[in-house]
Amino acid sequence: MRIIAGIYRSRVLKRVESDKTRETRDMIKEAIFNHIGPYFSDEVVLDLFCGSGSLGIEALSRGAKQCYFNDASKEATNVVNENMRILDIKSSGIVTNQDFLSFLLATSQVFDIIFLDPPYSLDVTDEIIEVISKRKLLSNHGIIILLTGKLTLLKDEIFDIIKYKEKTKGITKISYWKRG
């Protein structure tokens, strides 16, 4: 697993060695960052189900100001900390080890970009977006990037957050959301 572009381009990241963590493949990252690339200039990012942190670290590599990494797995957050240490970016990242709901209910930070890559078997999309909406955790110009299994049916709107684009790559559906 590597960083695709930016100041850490081609650097290799450590992986979480667990059956419970699904790695975000390069073709998925490329599709995401080809779409949101123009949005990077000092954004605050959330990588909620961060795994090894590859999406958040890619965002930092491309100019994001700060990234919050959260995962319920201690093994995953240890790998994120190690990847940030290797790249010498500890000051740009905040790593927490909580379940997604505890994190969302505890934070008061407003995010410009939110990566949601929950386990495909976890049916929590509506709940997550509802909490983000009600707690006003997405900035007015912010976007949510949601990764789900390709057969997952998604609503077009959840409270004041609307899905504006959807694309399937392999077994993954990528959907993009913003305030309505």
XYZ file of C-alpha atoms in Angstrom:
180
model
C 0.000 0.000 0.000
C 1.456 3.329 -1.050
C 0.714 7.029 -1.164
C -0.341 8.006 -4.683
C 0.468 11.726 -4.893
C 1.620 14.797 -3.031
C 4.653 15.353 -0.843
C 4.774 11.720 0.344
C 4.209 10.256 -3.135
C 5.343 6.625 -3.562
C 6.013 6.172 0.152
C 4.915 2.761 1.398
C 2.553 2.486 4.369
C 2.346 -0.299 6.910
C -0.801 -2.431 6.758
C -3.094 -3.645 9.490
C -2.568 -7.402 9.552
C -6.133 -8.432 10.381
C -9.049 -10.120 8.620
C -11.305 -7.446 10.112
C -9.626 -4.582 8.239
C -10.110 -4.133 4.490
C -7.388 -2.230 2.703
C -8.459 0.596 0.370
C -7.031 -0.350 -3.009
C -5.078 2.139 -5.118
C -7.734 2.277 -7.868
C -10.321 3.320 -5.259
C -8.013 5.987 -3.800
C -7.231 7.294 -7.293
C -10.940 7.583 -8.137
C -11.630 9.425 -4.871
C -8.722 11.838 -5.110
C -9.274 12.511 -8.822
C -12.725 13.752 -7.805
C -11.857 15.697 -4.643
C -8.301 16.740 -5.535
C -9.217 20.379 -6.247
C -10.642 20.718 -2.735
C -7.284 20.553 -0.953
C -5.923 23.686 0.645
C -5.748 23.563 4.414
C -8.796 21.348 4.976
C -9.527 19.514 8.210
C -10.181 15.844 7.444
C -11.799 12.954 9.317
C -10.867 9.362 8.472
C -13.516 7.703 10.665
C -12.907 3.974 10.062
C -9.245 4.663 9.358
C -7.633 1.212 9.331
C -3.996 1.942 8.419
C -4.830 5.615 7.792
C -4.156 5.519 4.059
C -7.024 7.847 3.057
C -6.221 10.453 5.705
C -2.483 10.273 5.064
C -3.129 10.650 1.318
C -5.137 13.802 2.142
C -2.275 15.173 4.272
C 0.156 14.389 1.452
C -2.023 16.489 -0.886
C -2.249 19.560 1.335
C -4.848 18.961 4.048
C -3.997 20.907 7.206
C -4.980 18.277 9.756
C -6.507 14.809 9.891
C -8.401 13.094 12.678
C -7.967 9.320 12.477
C -10.375 7.080 14.373
C -10.804 3.329 14.513
C -12.314 0.949 17.062
C -9.345 -1.402 16.578
C -6.317 -0.704 18.761
C -4.186 -2.599 16.242
C -5.335 -0.191 13.504
C -4.622 2.957 15.516
C -1.175 1.595 16.402
C -0.467 1.180 12.666
C -1.682 4.748 11.964
C 0.639 6.087 14.663
C 3.538 4.098 13.177
C 2.786 5.344 9.630
C 2.678 8.945 10.862
C 5.939 8.449 12.761
C 7.654 7.021 9.665
C 6.495 10.013 7.569
C 7.218 12.493 10.374
C 3.685 13.913 10.321
C 2.613 13.300 13.933
C 1.845 17.006 14.392
C -0.727 16.904 11.551
C -2.735 13.976 12.867
C -4.882 13.211 15.879
C -5.464 9.498 16.468
C -8.299 8.145 18.604
C -9.362 4.599 19.425
C -13.167 4.646 19.823
C -16.221 3.170 18.181
C -17.562 5.501 15.479
C -20.598 6.686 17.426
C -18.603 7.570 20.554
C -16.189 9.578 18.416
C -18.940 11.461 16.560
C -20.806 12.264 19.774
C -17.647 13.422 21.572
C -16.076 15.652 18.920
C -16.982 19.279 18.327
C -14.589 19.636 15.379
C -16.140 20.653 12.048
C -14.654 18.764 9.089
C -14.184 19.758 5.456
C -13.660 16.205 4.203
C -14.990 13.070 5.900
C -13.924 9.602 4.770
C -16.334 6.845 5.800
C -15.080 3.349 5.013
C -16.948 1.101 7.469
C -16.880 -2.688 7.213
C -19.224 -3.588 4.356
C -21.210 -5.857 6.704
C -21.921 -2.949 9.075
C -25.191 -1.256 8.089
C -24.632 2.134 9.736
C -24.587 4.628 6.856
C -27.857 6.362 7.733
C -26.949 6.554 11.421
C -23.508 8.039 10.728
C -24.739 10.672 8.282
C -27.655 11.540 10.580
C -25.266 12.185 13.502
C -22.915 14.212 11.274
C -25.882 16.292 10.095
C -27.523 16.833 13.490
C -24.219 17.700 15.187
C -23.169 19.946 12.266
C -19.810 18.189 11.894
C -19.588 18.835 8.126
C -18.585 22.340 7.033
C -20.862 24.221 4.630
C -18.522 23.476 1.705
C -17.523 20.026 3.002
C -17.912 16.615 1.405
C -18.365 13.098 2.706
C -16.844 10.202 0.794
C -18.602 6.937 1.647
C -17.291 3.519 0.622
C -19.732 0.602 0.690
C -20.216 -2.744 -1.009
C -21.352 -2.327 -4.618
C -24.796 -3.812 -3.919
C -25.550 -1.473 -1.005
C -28.660 0.614 -1.606
C -28.264 4.188 -0.413
C -30.793 6.940 0.102
C -30.370 10.108 -1.955
C -30.759 12.369 1.069
C -30.328 12.005 4.831
C -31.521 15.089 6.719
C -29.732 18.044 5.080
C -26.979 15.954 3.470
C -27.499 14.833 -0.127
C -25.754 12.284 -2.296
C -24.576 14.042 -5.445
C -22.450 11.387 -7.132
C -22.052 7.625 -7.054
C -19.572 5.369 -8.829
C -18.786 1.642 -8.647
C -15.233 0.298 -8.882
C -14.874 -3.469 -8.548
C -16.685 -4.566 -5.374
C -16.810 -1.009 -3.985
C -19.406 1.720 -4.384
C -18.033 5.242 -3.859
C -20.618 7.896 -3.049
C -20.082 11.607 -2.511
C -22.289 13.660 -0.198
C -22.635 17.361 0.649
C -24.980 19.708 2.452
C -28.206 20.309 0.519
